XYZ file of C-alpha atoms in Angstrom:
771
model
C -91.455 179.275 -120.465
C -94.887 180.874 -120.708
C -97.461 179.881 -118.102
C -100.272 177.565 -119.084
C -103.290 179.866 -119.658
C -105.596 177.290 -118.059
C -103.417 176.583 -115.041
C -104.724 177.818 -111.725
C -101.170 178.533 -110.627
C -100.668 181.044 -113.483
C -103.521 183.252 -112.224
C -106.454 181.566 -110.534
C -108.573 184.712 -110.553
C -108.072 185.705 -114.157
C -111.447 186.170 -115.833
C -112.700 183.547 -118.269
C -113.120 186.031 -121.110
C -110.504 184.347 -123.288
C -112.144 180.936 -122.796
C -115.829 181.801 -123.209
C -117.446 182.715 -126.533
C -118.115 186.368 -127.222
C -121.684 187.373 -126.336
C -124.006 187.901 -129.306
C -127.591 188.876 -130.069
C -128.361 185.156 -129.609
C -126.584 184.614 -126.262
C -125.967 187.523 -123.926
C -123.165 188.340 -121.505
C -125.632 187.854 -118.641
C -126.163 184.207 -119.611
C -129.717 184.514 -120.887
C -130.988 183.957 -124.436
C -130.573 187.058 -126.596
C -133.426 189.000 -128.150
C -132.674 187.312 -131.489
C -132.243 183.796 -130.080
C -133.578 181.119 -132.460
C -133.720 177.378 -132.803
C -135.035 175.032 -135.435
C -138.116 172.831 -135.097
C -138.719 169.335 -136.452
C -142.206 167.771 -136.280
C -142.698 164.046 -136.951
C -145.529 161.865 -138.184
C -144.366 158.235 -137.890
C -145.871 154.844 -138.589
C -143.822 151.926 -137.272
C -144.393 148.162 -137.137
C -142.711 145.725 -134.737
C -142.092 142.224 -136.102
C -142.025 140.151 -132.917
C -141.209 136.938 -134.791
C -138.037 138.370 -136.336
C -137.204 141.162 -133.861
C -137.171 143.786 -136.573
C -138.647 147.218 -137.078
C -139.945 148.943 -140.205
C -141.202 152.493 -140.392
C -142.351 155.420 -142.480
C -142.053 159.021 -141.398
C -142.670 162.544 -142.578
C -140.526 165.249 -141.017
C -141.742 168.831 -141.188
C -138.585 170.941 -140.742
C -138.797 174.656 -140.011
C -135.804 176.890 -140.648
C -135.885 179.611 -137.973
C -132.210 180.448 -138.532
C -130.998 183.493 -140.488
C -129.101 181.117 -142.803
C -129.853 179.541 -146.167
C -129.552 175.739 -145.929
C -128.602 173.805 -149.058
C -128.711 170.437 -147.293
C -129.986 168.875 -144.070
C -128.261 166.438 -141.735
C -130.217 163.486 -140.326
C -129.098 161.053 -137.600
C -129.187 157.284 -138.279
C -128.125 156.153 -134.816
C -128.632 152.416 -135.397
C -125.688 152.517 -137.814
C -123.505 152.577 -134.707
C -123.980 148.807 -134.487
C -122.801 148.140 -138.033
C -119.640 146.073 -138.193
C -117.881 148.799 -140.155
C -119.074 151.733 -137.999
C -116.529 154.137 -136.638
C -117.620 153.185 -133.103
C -116.833 149.507 -133.701
C -113.631 150.108 -135.632
C -112.244 152.367 -132.907
C -113.027 149.870 -130.134
C -109.989 148.645 -128.205
C -109.392 145.874 -125.673
C -107.183 145.938 -122.623
C -105.450 142.564 -122.409
C -102.381 142.200 -120.184
C -99.366 140.510 -121.747
C -97.654 139.468 -118.526
C -98.530 138.406 -114.991
C -101.551 136.602 -113.565
C -103.950 138.558 -115.798
C -102.132 137.830 -119.033
C -104.188 136.812 -122.053
C -107.504 137.260 -120.245
C -110.656 138.949 -121.568
C -114.074 138.973 -119.972
C -116.790 136.899 -121.599
C -119.096 139.872 -122.110
C -116.533 141.696 -124.219
C -115.794 138.586 -126.269
C -119.503 137.882 -126.755
C -120.018 141.455 -127.975
C -117.151 141.058 -130.427
C -118.681 137.852 -131.813
C -122.186 139.305 -132.079
C -120.843 142.373 -133.828
C -119.526 140.102 -136.569
C -122.890 138.413 -137.201
C -125.713 140.800 -136.235
C -127.284 142.364 -139.365
C -127.115 145.848 -137.916
C -127.699 149.237 -139.447
C -130.518 151.198 -141.046
C -131.778 150.090 -144.461
C -133.270 153.033 -146.330
C -135.900 152.335 -148.984
C -136.960 155.935 -149.603
C -135.591 159.402 -148.967
C -137.824 161.972 -150.634
C -139.362 165.404 -150.327
C -142.930 166.040 -149.230
C -144.263 165.235 -152.704
C -142.495 161.890 -152.801
C -139.754 163.029 -155.172
C -136.519 161.202 -154.279
C -133.702 163.339 -152.900
C -130.006 162.553 -153.191
C -128.400 161.614 -149.892
C -125.025 160.553 -148.526
C -124.619 158.348 -145.454
C -121.589 159.186 -143.303
C -121.378 156.598 -140.525
C -124.314 157.438 -138.196
C -125.248 160.619 -140.067
C -126.955 161.244 -143.415
C -126.725 164.400 -145.501
C -129.854 165.034 -147.577
C -129.317 167.420 -150.490
C -132.336 169.624 -151.094
C -133.732 170.336 -154.557
C -133.637 174.039 -153.693
C -132.041 175.878 -150.758
C -134.209 176.281 -147.665
C -134.400 180.000 -147.021
C -134.724 181.615 -143.565
C -138.318 181.377 -142.369
C -139.190 178.585 -144.802
C -140.073 174.952 -144.034
C -139.787 171.683 -145.926
C -140.937 168.082 -145.603
C -138.817 164.939 -145.747
C -140.295 161.488 -146.272
C -138.150 158.541 -145.164
C -138.881 154.790 -145.180
C -136.508 152.546 -143.295
C -135.995 149.187 -141.597
C -133.514 147.708 -139.121
C -132.918 144.603 -137.058
C -133.302 145.117 -133.303
C -130.296 143.792 -131.371
C -130.133 141.800 -128.149
C -129.198 144.459 -125.620
C -127.235 142.235 -123.252
C -125.135 140.975 -126.153
C -124.365 144.226 -127.984
C -125.006 146.765 -125.265
C -126.249 150.216 -126.078
C -129.150 152.292 -124.913
C -131.936 150.142 -126.379
C -132.630 146.611 -127.629
C -134.575 143.502 -126.702
C -134.462 140.999 -123.854
C -135.421 137.357 -124.379
C -137.107 135.394 -121.579
C -136.456 131.695 -122.117
C -138.892 130.584 -119.389
C -141.965 131.796 -121.279
C -140.446 132.364 -124.736
C -141.179 136.083 -124.797
C -139.431 139.285 -125.751
C -139.371 142.666 -124.087
C -138.420 145.563 -126.373
C -137.003 148.900 -125.335
C -136.897 150.932 -128.518
C -134.854 154.127 -128.812
C -132.660 155.854 -131.395
C -134.990 154.032 -133.742
C -136.077 156.567 -136.367
C -134.158 158.926 -138.663
C -134.194 162.220 -136.779
C -133.013 165.696 -137.563
C -129.589 166.782 -136.421
C -129.293 170.126 -134.676
C -128.455 173.330 -136.490
C -127.587 176.084 -134.003
C -126.090 179.539 -133.665
C -123.247 178.085 -131.577
C -121.924 175.330 -133.881
C -123.897 175.276 -137.120
C -124.697 171.630 -137.894
C -124.103 169.339 -134.902
C -123.185 166.350 -137.027
C -120.630 164.500 -134.949
C -121.117 160.720 -135.307
C -122.590 158.601 -132.519
C -119.580 156.822 -131.020
C -119.816 155.910 -127.342
C -120.287 158.401 -124.540
C -121.539 161.450 -126.392
C -125.256 160.818 -126.504
C -127.534 163.168 -128.402
C -128.235 166.744 -129.369
C -131.722 167.136 -130.801
C -134.361 169.611 -131.927
C -137.721 170.128 -130.259
C -140.859 169.214 -132.130
C -144.319 167.663 -132.032
C -144.810 163.927 -132.579
C -147.716 161.848 -133.901
C -146.585 158.209 -133.704
C -148.546 155.070 -134.592
C -146.971 151.871 -133.236
C -148.251 148.544 -134.602
C -147.448 145.518 -132.429
C -148.947 142.073 -131.712
C -152.429 142.506 -130.285
C -151.449 141.020 -126.909
C -148.551 143.466 -126.410
C -148.708 146.450 -124.054
C -146.947 149.603 -125.269
C -145.483 152.387 -123.176
C -144.207 155.493 -124.944
C -143.305 159.144 -124.904
C -146.494 161.198 -125.037
C -150.162 160.652 -124.402
C -152.110 157.643 -125.664
C -154.797 159.021 -127.981
C -156.727 155.832 -128.811
C -157.231 154.003 -125.480
C -160.613 152.686 -126.635
C -158.922 150.697 -129.391
C -156.039 149.196 -127.388
C -157.165 149.002 -123.725
C -159.981 147.100 -122.090
C -162.771 148.879 -120.288
C -161.347 147.679 -116.967
C -157.909 149.057 -117.782
C -159.377 152.429 -118.759
C -161.363 152.600 -115.518
C -158.271 151.783 -113.481
C -156.314 154.520 -115.265
C -159.039 157.007 -114.416
C -158.918 156.017 -110.729
C -155.129 156.237 -110.727
C -155.206 159.968 -111.536
C -156.502 160.812 -108.043
C -155.151 157.818 -106.084
C -152.876 158.242 -103.072
C -150.888 155.129 -103.967
C -150.183 153.260 -107.234
C -153.130 151.501 -108.895
C -152.508 148.302 -110.847
C -153.647 148.823 -114.425
C -152.429 145.318 -115.271
C -152.099 142.989 -112.279
C -149.609 140.193 -111.729
C -152.159 137.487 -112.530
C -153.215 139.302 -115.692
C -149.622 139.709 -116.831
C -148.836 136.038 -116.207
C -151.885 135.025 -118.214
C -151.025 137.434 -120.990
C -147.441 136.225 -121.396
C -148.809 132.784 -122.319
C -150.851 134.159 -125.250
C -149.699 134.362 -128.833
C -151.842 136.791 -130.806
C -152.051 136.391 -134.553
C -153.483 139.863 -135.122
C -151.958 143.287 -134.539
C -152.998 146.462 -132.747
C -151.888 150.009 -133.414
C -151.179 152.270 -130.452
C -151.174 155.994 -131.228
C -149.306 158.547 -129.165
C -148.975 162.314 -129.444
C -146.283 164.375 -127.768
C -145.834 168.128 -127.955
C -142.606 170.078 -127.611
C -140.260 167.145 -127.006
C -136.830 166.527 -128.413
C -137.067 162.742 -128.861
C -139.419 159.777 -128.730
C -138.892 156.279 -127.248
C -141.152 153.344 -126.467
C -141.310 149.855 -125.005
C -143.445 146.850 -125.916
C -144.063 143.379 -124.472
C -146.848 140.982 -123.569
C -145.149 140.494 -120.199
C -145.823 143.936 -118.705
C -147.410 144.633 -115.373
C -148.516 148.268 -115.257
C -149.186 150.562 -112.327
C -149.940 154.283 -112.183
C -150.546 157.169 -109.801
C -151.422 160.797 -110.480
C -149.223 163.666 -109.305
C -150.329 167.301 -109.069
C -148.128 170.129 -107.835
C -148.133 173.749 -108.985
C -148.311 173.631 -112.762
C -147.686 169.874 -112.877
C -150.570 167.495 -113.579
C -149.137 164.178 -114.669
C -149.541 160.426 -114.416
C -146.552 158.549 -112.990
C -146.463 155.044 -114.441
C -144.295 151.932 -114.209
C -144.120 148.998 -116.648
C -142.244 145.846 -115.647
C -142.243 142.080 -116.162
C -143.153 139.535 -113.488
C -139.424 139.027 -112.868
C -139.197 142.545 -111.401
C -141.810 141.957 -108.684
C -142.178 142.670 -105.828
C -139.343 145.225 -105.823
C -140.762 147.346 -108.617
C -144.282 147.330 -107.217
C -142.963 148.903 -104.049
C -140.506 151.511 -105.299
C -140.725 152.464 -108.989
C -143.771 154.740 -109.169
C -143.064 156.142 -105.697
C -139.569 157.112 -106.857
C -140.990 158.834 -109.960
C -143.348 160.966 -107.852
C -140.630 161.842 -105.372
C -138.302 162.863 -108.213
C -140.864 165.178 -109.794
C -141.530 166.881 -106.462
C -137.866 167.591 -105.753
C -136.910 168.639 -109.277
C -139.912 170.958 -109.451
C -138.626 172.634 -106.295
C -135.165 173.312 -107.690
C -135.990 174.066 -111.347
C -139.513 174.361 -112.812
C -142.812 172.532 -112.874
C -142.783 169.307 -114.879
C -144.850 170.137 -117.984
C -145.651 166.756 -119.548
C -148.744 164.536 -119.069
C -146.878 161.323 -118.164
C -143.656 160.243 -116.462
C -142.752 156.600 -117.031
C -140.256 154.038 -115.683
C -139.798 150.777 -117.621
C -137.896 147.705 -116.464
C -136.036 145.855 -119.173
C -132.540 145.056 -120.389
C -131.237 148.654 -120.351
C -129.705 149.444 -116.975
C -130.541 153.140 -117.064
C -131.381 155.490 -119.921
C -133.605 158.526 -120.339
C -135.940 159.913 -122.973
C -138.747 162.470 -122.832
C -141.443 161.235 -120.435
C -139.999 157.676 -120.390
C -136.932 156.019 -118.906
C -135.480 152.502 -119.013
C -134.229 151.155 -115.662
C -132.647 147.831 -114.786
C -132.392 146.460 -111.218
C -134.484 143.388 -110.310
C -134.694 141.044 -107.315
C -132.853 137.739 -107.240
C -135.121 134.783 -107.963
C -134.654 131.331 -106.458
C -134.636 128.996 -109.472
C -136.271 126.178 -107.514
C -138.970 128.387 -105.994
C -139.765 131.473 -108.071
C -141.824 132.963 -105.260
C -138.663 133.179 -103.147
C -137.252 136.588 -104.055
C -134.688 138.691 -102.272
C -132.576 141.720 -103.064
C -129.503 143.299 -101.647
C -129.241 146.742 -100.115
C -127.294 147.741 -103.195
C -130.124 146.592 -105.499
C -132.808 148.418 -103.528
C -131.018 151.739 -103.439
C -129.638 151.147 -106.923
C -133.212 150.979 -108.228
C -134.346 154.111 -106.407
C -131.203 155.951 -107.464
C -131.413 155.039 -111.151
C -135.100 155.996 -111.329
C -134.418 159.352 -109.677
C -131.527 159.902 -112.070
C -133.275 158.866 -115.278
C -136.598 160.558 -114.495
C -134.606 163.633 -113.476
C -133.153 163.705 -116.976
C -136.571 164.885 -118.139
C -135.469 168.268 -116.800
C -131.786 168.069 -117.823
C -131.384 167.642 -120.830
C -134.848 166.746 -122.155
C -136.178 170.249 -121.400
C -133.019 172.247 -120.629
C -131.725 170.989 -123.948
C -127.919 170.864 -123.671
C -125.637 169.271 -126.250
C -124.867 165.812 -124.820
C -122.647 164.835 -127.713
C -120.265 167.668 -126.872
C -120.674 168.348 -123.134
C -121.647 165.284 -121.112
C -121.335 167.150 -117.809
C -124.096 169.597 -118.738
C -126.700 166.853 -118.531
C -125.095 164.082 -116.463
C -123.242 166.277 -113.978
C -126.012 168.801 -113.415
C -128.585 166.021 -113.193
C -126.447 164.013 -110.759
C -126.291 167.106 -108.542
C -130.092 167.481 -108.379
C -130.342 163.695 -108.010
C -128.155 164.058 -104.895
C -130.637 166.594 -103.471
C -133.506 164.191 -104.216
C -131.707 161.261 -102.586
C -131.021 163.269 -99.453
C -134.705 164.114 -99.144
C -135.832 160.482 -99.694
C -134.708 159.284 -96.257
C -132.034 159.924 -93.650
C -128.632 158.346 -94.279
C -129.375 157.637 -97.944
C -126.240 156.000 -99.468
C -125.550 158.747 -102.015
C -122.377 158.606 -104.065
C -122.259 161.610 -106.361
C -122.302 164.990 -104.647
C -120.633 164.344 -101.302
C -117.148 166.002 -101.311
C -115.439 163.263 -99.297
C -116.356 160.668 -101.956
C -114.504 162.418 -104.803
C -111.093 162.875 -103.168
C -109.630 159.617 -104.494
C -110.437 160.611 -108.048
C -109.308 164.212 -107.599
C -105.750 163.152 -106.799
C -105.615 160.297 -109.330
C -103.606 160.157 -112.547
C -105.094 159.981 -116.028
C -107.545 162.857 -115.732
C -108.824 165.433 -118.183
C -110.739 168.624 -117.310
C -114.515 168.483 -117.035
C -114.587 170.838 -120.026
C -113.531 168.089 -122.431
C -115.435 166.631 -125.351
C -117.544 163.631 -124.368
C -115.421 161.177 -126.351
C -112.153 162.494 -124.850
C -113.125 161.935 -121.223
C -111.085 159.572 -119.079
C -112.628 157.979 -115.970
C -116.040 158.782 -117.407
C -118.267 158.332 -114.349
C -116.075 160.383 -112.059
C -115.375 163.106 -114.602
C -118.803 163.648 -116.157
C -121.079 162.696 -113.241
C -119.448 162.874 -109.802
C -116.962 165.726 -110.145
C -119.362 168.323 -111.594
C -122.095 167.204 -109.170
C -119.687 167.596 -106.249
C -118.500 170.967 -107.560
C -122.070 172.240 -107.659
C -122.776 170.884 -104.176
C -119.689 172.708 -102.862
C -120.786 175.839 -104.700
C -124.183 175.579 -103.015
C -123.124 174.652 -99.495
C -119.785 176.412 -99.116
C -119.248 179.177 -101.683
C -122.636 180.811 -102.320
C -124.880 179.363 -99.641
C -128.195 177.695 -100.328
C -130.340 180.787 -100.858
C -128.083 182.446 -103.432
C -127.323 179.186 -105.236
C -130.918 177.985 -105.406
C -132.118 181.312 -106.803
C -129.399 181.339 -109.480
C -129.895 177.677 -110.392
C -133.651 178.098 -110.802
C -132.957 181.153 -112.937
C -130.739 179.062 -115.230
C -133.401 176.356 -115.526
C -136.177 178.861 -116.249
C -134.108 180.832 -118.768
C -133.092 177.788 -120.766
C -136.047 175.398 -120.549
C -137.050 174.345 -124.062
C -133.881 176.056 -125.321
C -130.305 174.988 -125.988
C -127.764 176.273 -123.408
C -124.008 176.071 -123.769
C -121.518 175.967 -120.864
C -120.966 179.734 -120.989
C -124.698 180.306 -120.571
C -124.661 178.275 -117.350
C -121.521 179.939 -115.971
C -122.731 183.439 -116.810
C -126.241 182.905 -115.452
C -124.969 181.577 -112.127
C -122.804 184.674 -111.711
C -125.445 187.075 -113.014
C -128.195 185.790 -110.712
C -126.040 185.295 -107.618
C -124.055 188.517 -107.902
C -120.814 186.668 -107.161
C -117.737 186.505 -109.410
C -117.176 182.764 -109.857
C -114.660 182.732 -112.704
C -112.000 181.382 -110.329
C -114.328 178.518 -109.410
C -115.213 177.536 -113.004
C -111.546 177.800 -114.027
C -110.273 175.581 -111.220
C -112.997 172.936 -111.128
C -114.014 172.770 -114.795
C -110.950 173.771 -116.807
C -108.103 172.110 -114.882
C -107.304 168.820 -113.181
C -105.925 170.481 -110.055
C -107.226 169.265 -106.734
C -107.852 170.716 -103.278
C -105.102 170.243 -100.711
C -104.788 173.173 -98.325
C -102.251 172.691 -95.551
C -101.991 174.597 -92.271
C -98.181 174.756 -92.005
C -97.609 176.872 -88.930
C -99.314 178.959 -86.271
C -97.181 181.725 -84.766
C -98.256 183.553 -81.622
C -97.385 187.192 -80.822
C -98.217 190.026 -78.472
C -97.517 193.704 -79.142
C -94.019 194.916 -78.296
C -94.637 197.899 -75.988
C -91.102 199.244 -76.649
C -90.963 200.093 -72.930
C -87.525 198.740 -71.899
C -88.651 197.881 -68.369
C -91.544 195.786 -69.669
C -89.737 194.244 -72.624
C -86.623 193.295 -70.602
C -88.791 191.369 -68.145
C -90.559 189.649 -71.038
C -87.260 188.637 -72.636
C -85.906 187.393 -69.316
C -89.011 185.279 -68.783
C -88.693 183.753 -72.257
C -85.133 182.748 -71.458
C -86.159 181.234 -68.131
C -88.974 179.264 -69.807
C -86.562 177.453 -72.095
C -85.899 173.813 -71.180
C -82.894 173.211 -68.926
C -79.987 171.830 -70.901
C -78.585 168.452 -69.987
C -75.239 170.084 -69.235
C -76.756 172.622 -66.834
C -78.651 169.873 -65.079
C -75.551 167.750 -64.558
C -73.455 170.761 -63.505
C -75.738 171.567 -60.574
C -73.737 171.572 -57.272
C -70.437 171.618 -59.129
C -67.590 173.575 -57.492
C -66.806 176.856 -59.325
C -63.607 178.889 -59.450
C -65.315 182.107 -58.317
C -66.838 180.493 -55.246
C -65.715 182.520 -52.176
C -63.974 185.212 -54.308
C -66.253 188.284 -54.259
C -63.500 190.447 -55.695
C -64.059 188.726 -59.032
C -67.726 189.881 -59.265
C -68.620 193.216 -60.945
C -71.533 195.085 -62.583
C -72.283 192.284 -65.040
C -72.682 189.761 -62.281
C -75.359 191.926 -60.685
C -77.204 192.720 -63.959
C -78.006 190.176 -66.641
C -78.106 190.912 -70.376
C -81.814 191.748 -70.189
C -81.408 194.637 -67.697
C -82.934 197.922 -68.924
C -80.557 200.926 -68.642
C -81.302 204.607 -68.145
C -80.112 205.181 -71.697
C -82.745 202.722 -72.917
C -85.418 204.555 -70.919
C -84.364 207.952 -72.281
C -84.499 206.650 -75.864
C -87.947 205.153 -75.253
C -89.315 208.489 -73.912
C -87.884 210.367 -76.898
C -89.416 207.901 -79.350
C -92.755 207.992 -77.554
C -92.955 211.790 -77.887
C -92.689 211.449 -81.680
C -95.763 209.209 -81.947
C -99.359 210.216 -82.633
C -101.795 209.585 -79.777
C -103.377 206.573 -81.552
C -99.928 205.121 -82.122
C -99.090 205.380 -78.424
C -102.401 203.613 -77.664
C -101.511 200.778 -80.042
C -98.342 200.107 -78.070
C -100.520 199.482 -75.027
C -102.744 196.930 -76.805
C -102.701 193.600 -74.970
C -104.399 191.320 -77.563
C -102.796 188.097 -78.679
C -101.905 188.021 -82.372
C -101.731 184.772 -84.354
C -100.188 184.404 -87.806
C -101.539 181.338 -89.627
C -99.412 180.077 -92.522
C -101.189 178.104 -95.264
C -99.921 176.448 -98.424
C -101.938 175.375 -101.454
C -100.442 171.988 -102.307
C -103.146 170.845 -104.743
C -103.273 173.910 -106.960
C -107.024 174.448 -106.731
C -107.838 177.654 -104.848
C -110.732 177.389 -102.412
C -111.999 179.160 -99.309
C -110.117 178.212 -96.144
C -112.638 176.865 -93.650
C -111.323 176.991 -90.093
C -112.325 175.585 -86.732
C -110.438 177.414 -83.939
C -110.257 175.841 -80.476
C -109.406 177.892 -77.364
C -108.133 177.120 -73.886
C -111.491 177.965 -72.332
C -113.115 175.093 -74.232
C -114.876 177.304 -76.779
C -114.725 176.881 -80.554
C -115.005 179.361 -83.393
C -115.726 178.735 -87.065
C -114.168 181.132 -89.525
C -114.169 181.216 -93.342
C -111.375 182.906 -95.241
C -112.670 183.531 -98.794
C -111.025 182.012 -101.846
C -109.859 185.516 -102.764
C -107.244 185.239 -99.988
C -105.117 183.510 -102.667
C -105.451 186.364 -105.172
C -101.852 187.619 -104.885
C -100.169 184.321 -104.158
C -101.884 181.077 -105.129
C -99.249 178.959 -103.369
C -98.727 180.408 -99.887
C -100.645 182.872 -97.724
C -100.584 184.078 -94.129
C -103.652 185.236 -92.257
C -103.613 187.266 -89.043
C -106.021 186.692 -86.154
C -106.298 189.093 -83.198
C -107.889 187.661 -80.054
C -108.180 188.722 -76.374
C -105.133 187.759 -74.295
C -107.282 185.620 -71.979
C -108.484 183.507 -74.929
C -105.543 181.396 -76.020
C -105.667 179.439 -79.275
C -104.915 175.733 -78.745
C -105.748 174.092 -82.106
C -106.522 175.017 -85.717
C -108.374 172.629 -88.068
C -108.802 173.295 -91.789
C -112.048 172.090 -93.398
C -113.296 170.385 -90.222
C -116.479 169.067 -91.884
C -114.798 167.904 -95.133
C -116.697 170.401 -97.269
C -114.122 171.131 -99.983
C -112.955 167.691 -101.197
C -109.527 168.243 -99.635
C -107.554 165.153 -100.663
C -105.154 165.086 -97.678
C -106.632 165.731 -94.256
C -103.413 164.788 -92.446
C -102.092 168.342 -92.955
C -105.350 169.996 -91.897
C -104.465 170.173 -88.180
C -102.093 172.352 -86.219
C -100.607 170.972 -84.089
C -100.481 167.821 -86.225
C -102.514 164.804 -85.144
C -101.659 161.142 -85.218
C -104.096 159.495 -87.658
C -105.504 156.165 -86.346
C -105.885 153.251 -88.727
C -105.950 149.429 -88.638
C -103.114 147.010 -89.335
C -104.384 143.980 -91.234
C -102.598 140.759 -90.320
C -102.646 137.812 -92.698
C -101.160 134.388 -93.030
C -99.780 133.361 -96.364
C -101.572 130.383 -97.853
C -99.459 127.518 -99.015
C -100.044 126.778 -102.653
C -101.117 123.259 -103.597
C -98.971 121.279 -105.993
C -100.365 119.691 -109.128
C -100.627 116.217 -107.564
C -102.732 117.576 -104.659
C -105.068 119.368 -107.058
C -105.418 116.183 -109.141
C -106.327 114.037 -106.116
C -108.892 116.575 -104.901
C -110.507 116.603 -108.317
C -110.730 112.795 -108.370
C -112.231 112.775 -104.881
C -114.832 115.367 -105.889
C -115.774 113.416 -108.996
C -116.220 110.207 -106.937
C -118.471 111.988 -104.420
C -120.604 113.491 -107.209
C -120.994 110.037 -108.769
C -122.089 108.600 -105.427
C -124.757 111.275 -104.988
C -126.115 110.612 -108.445
């Protein structure tokens, strides 16, 4: 049977040529954009109105679409992402439930899933189109295909030409906690208010690229977005007492902000800590108002691939300026009273920290604002703005009594680092999220790990640390990282943690920090504001580092093999001098060093037949089997005369030779990291490169030559757990006993029905007495 072409075992060092696309004038073999690289541009002018009474949105937009491709386009594809929530959408119709048929979990389903199923049946979801026309208002024929719309042009759009689309639409905003998703509203019963996080809200151009033509896969679940860059002019009309946060720069602050708020914003630009633009008292007063008039907030954003916004009368708002290199931005946080005091303390600080670290490892943040908003969405990113979820726990009887767990604190910092970091990957390094989740989530999780480690010592990072991925690496039900977003199993581990860990191992263990950091920055610089594909990343990392990494990409990204390198044996040798007098003594000593047999021990002092009979002893009683003879000596001298001088010197060498036998039990080839301990108390660290497996990916033997007075006592493979080796029990020679804990328990006696009934009656009586 032919070997699997992707399997590491078939040839782990075979080049990736048959798996990567052929280089072109658009994408080169070095991993950088070609001299004829192109991408389309879509500019938007949008007017949108939020109906706070009915939680609906209506908008009008003009899209100016520029065809920079060498192709004639007869039609354009436009994304209508809100159609995902329609009852008849492909995403809803493909949804499954996992309900056990037997056992304790039989016929059980969580309430959240059931609530979502009910809401899906009743929510009036989907985009209602009232006009699709050209720039002159002439209607154009269109066809809606699930979450995509094909617009047929009156005349083909030639290379170098541009066209305008005019679209009017409306849709009902959904309750995010009920239907999920990456946007929606949150209702606050205490003060009868809504908080809106609005995204995937306008018809937007699908991507047309050299790599795939039209990127018109529907919006299903995991595969997020692939979008074109453009300039945005967006007017957002909301109730006059609402505060709006959005992608881009506010261009009419005089019309929507008070003089005090504008002064505070000015002070925030040079402040050394966050300045409250809207204070807690102001927000509490504002949430009680009910404006009858509207205000229009106008934002402009240049060279972004998307636009999102948030609106509520509940918002507190703080801001602090951040300048570094080419970055001059305003970090801002918007959050309701329910998020205090946790958000006051950490949100804007986390934004600033994120920008500093990501600038160091990629490029200077180019946009004028970086925003974190607290609302119903747990964590989601858009250009310049992100939606983040964690809040403190509020005592219902005393709202001023607020606490949070360690998990909540670090969860908030982590999600802000992650979502703000997405401004770099993929909002600027514009990868195709709908196809390759790992290119934005995995790469971003890796840089997030670097940011977490520089936040404080002992930060509880998850993604990136090799020891944390071993359980997943040896688990069943995996697919390779290089799988389509919708085909991924164990999504978080596959698309986030595994690629992040792989890149951390590449940085710390394979390339070293200097080589990796240079190559990674080169990738970010080459592809900022462009659309990289996986091959562009792989090729750039090799091109800039000067190291052939095809074996690494193949093993980590194209297979589900794992790391399990075992040290099976250590054999010790010294050079055979071939001198019979020396070698006979050595052999005799080896025999004498063997343990005494039980028979020999018990036979000591036993009477023997030959006792007192010297006539029965001869030559063989005087000379044992190890005795060197004159014939042996003559042969040795004859053989010695035939040797070259350097060969005779080698026979005199007195080093100790060790043969170390390794087996690759997991299939994934990796460097062999060794810690060698010696009898003098010293230790040596040695790295055998991954290429040691080049001729045999299953078993290898390495030879060590050491001075005879430095005896090896122990060998440890991967002593610092750098490679995500899934089984450390075979990493020691000699083997070590692994300590653990034995958990003792006492089985609980189950109560019968009568006991349960009496307890219930007793509880009801006590409750009645208290009332």
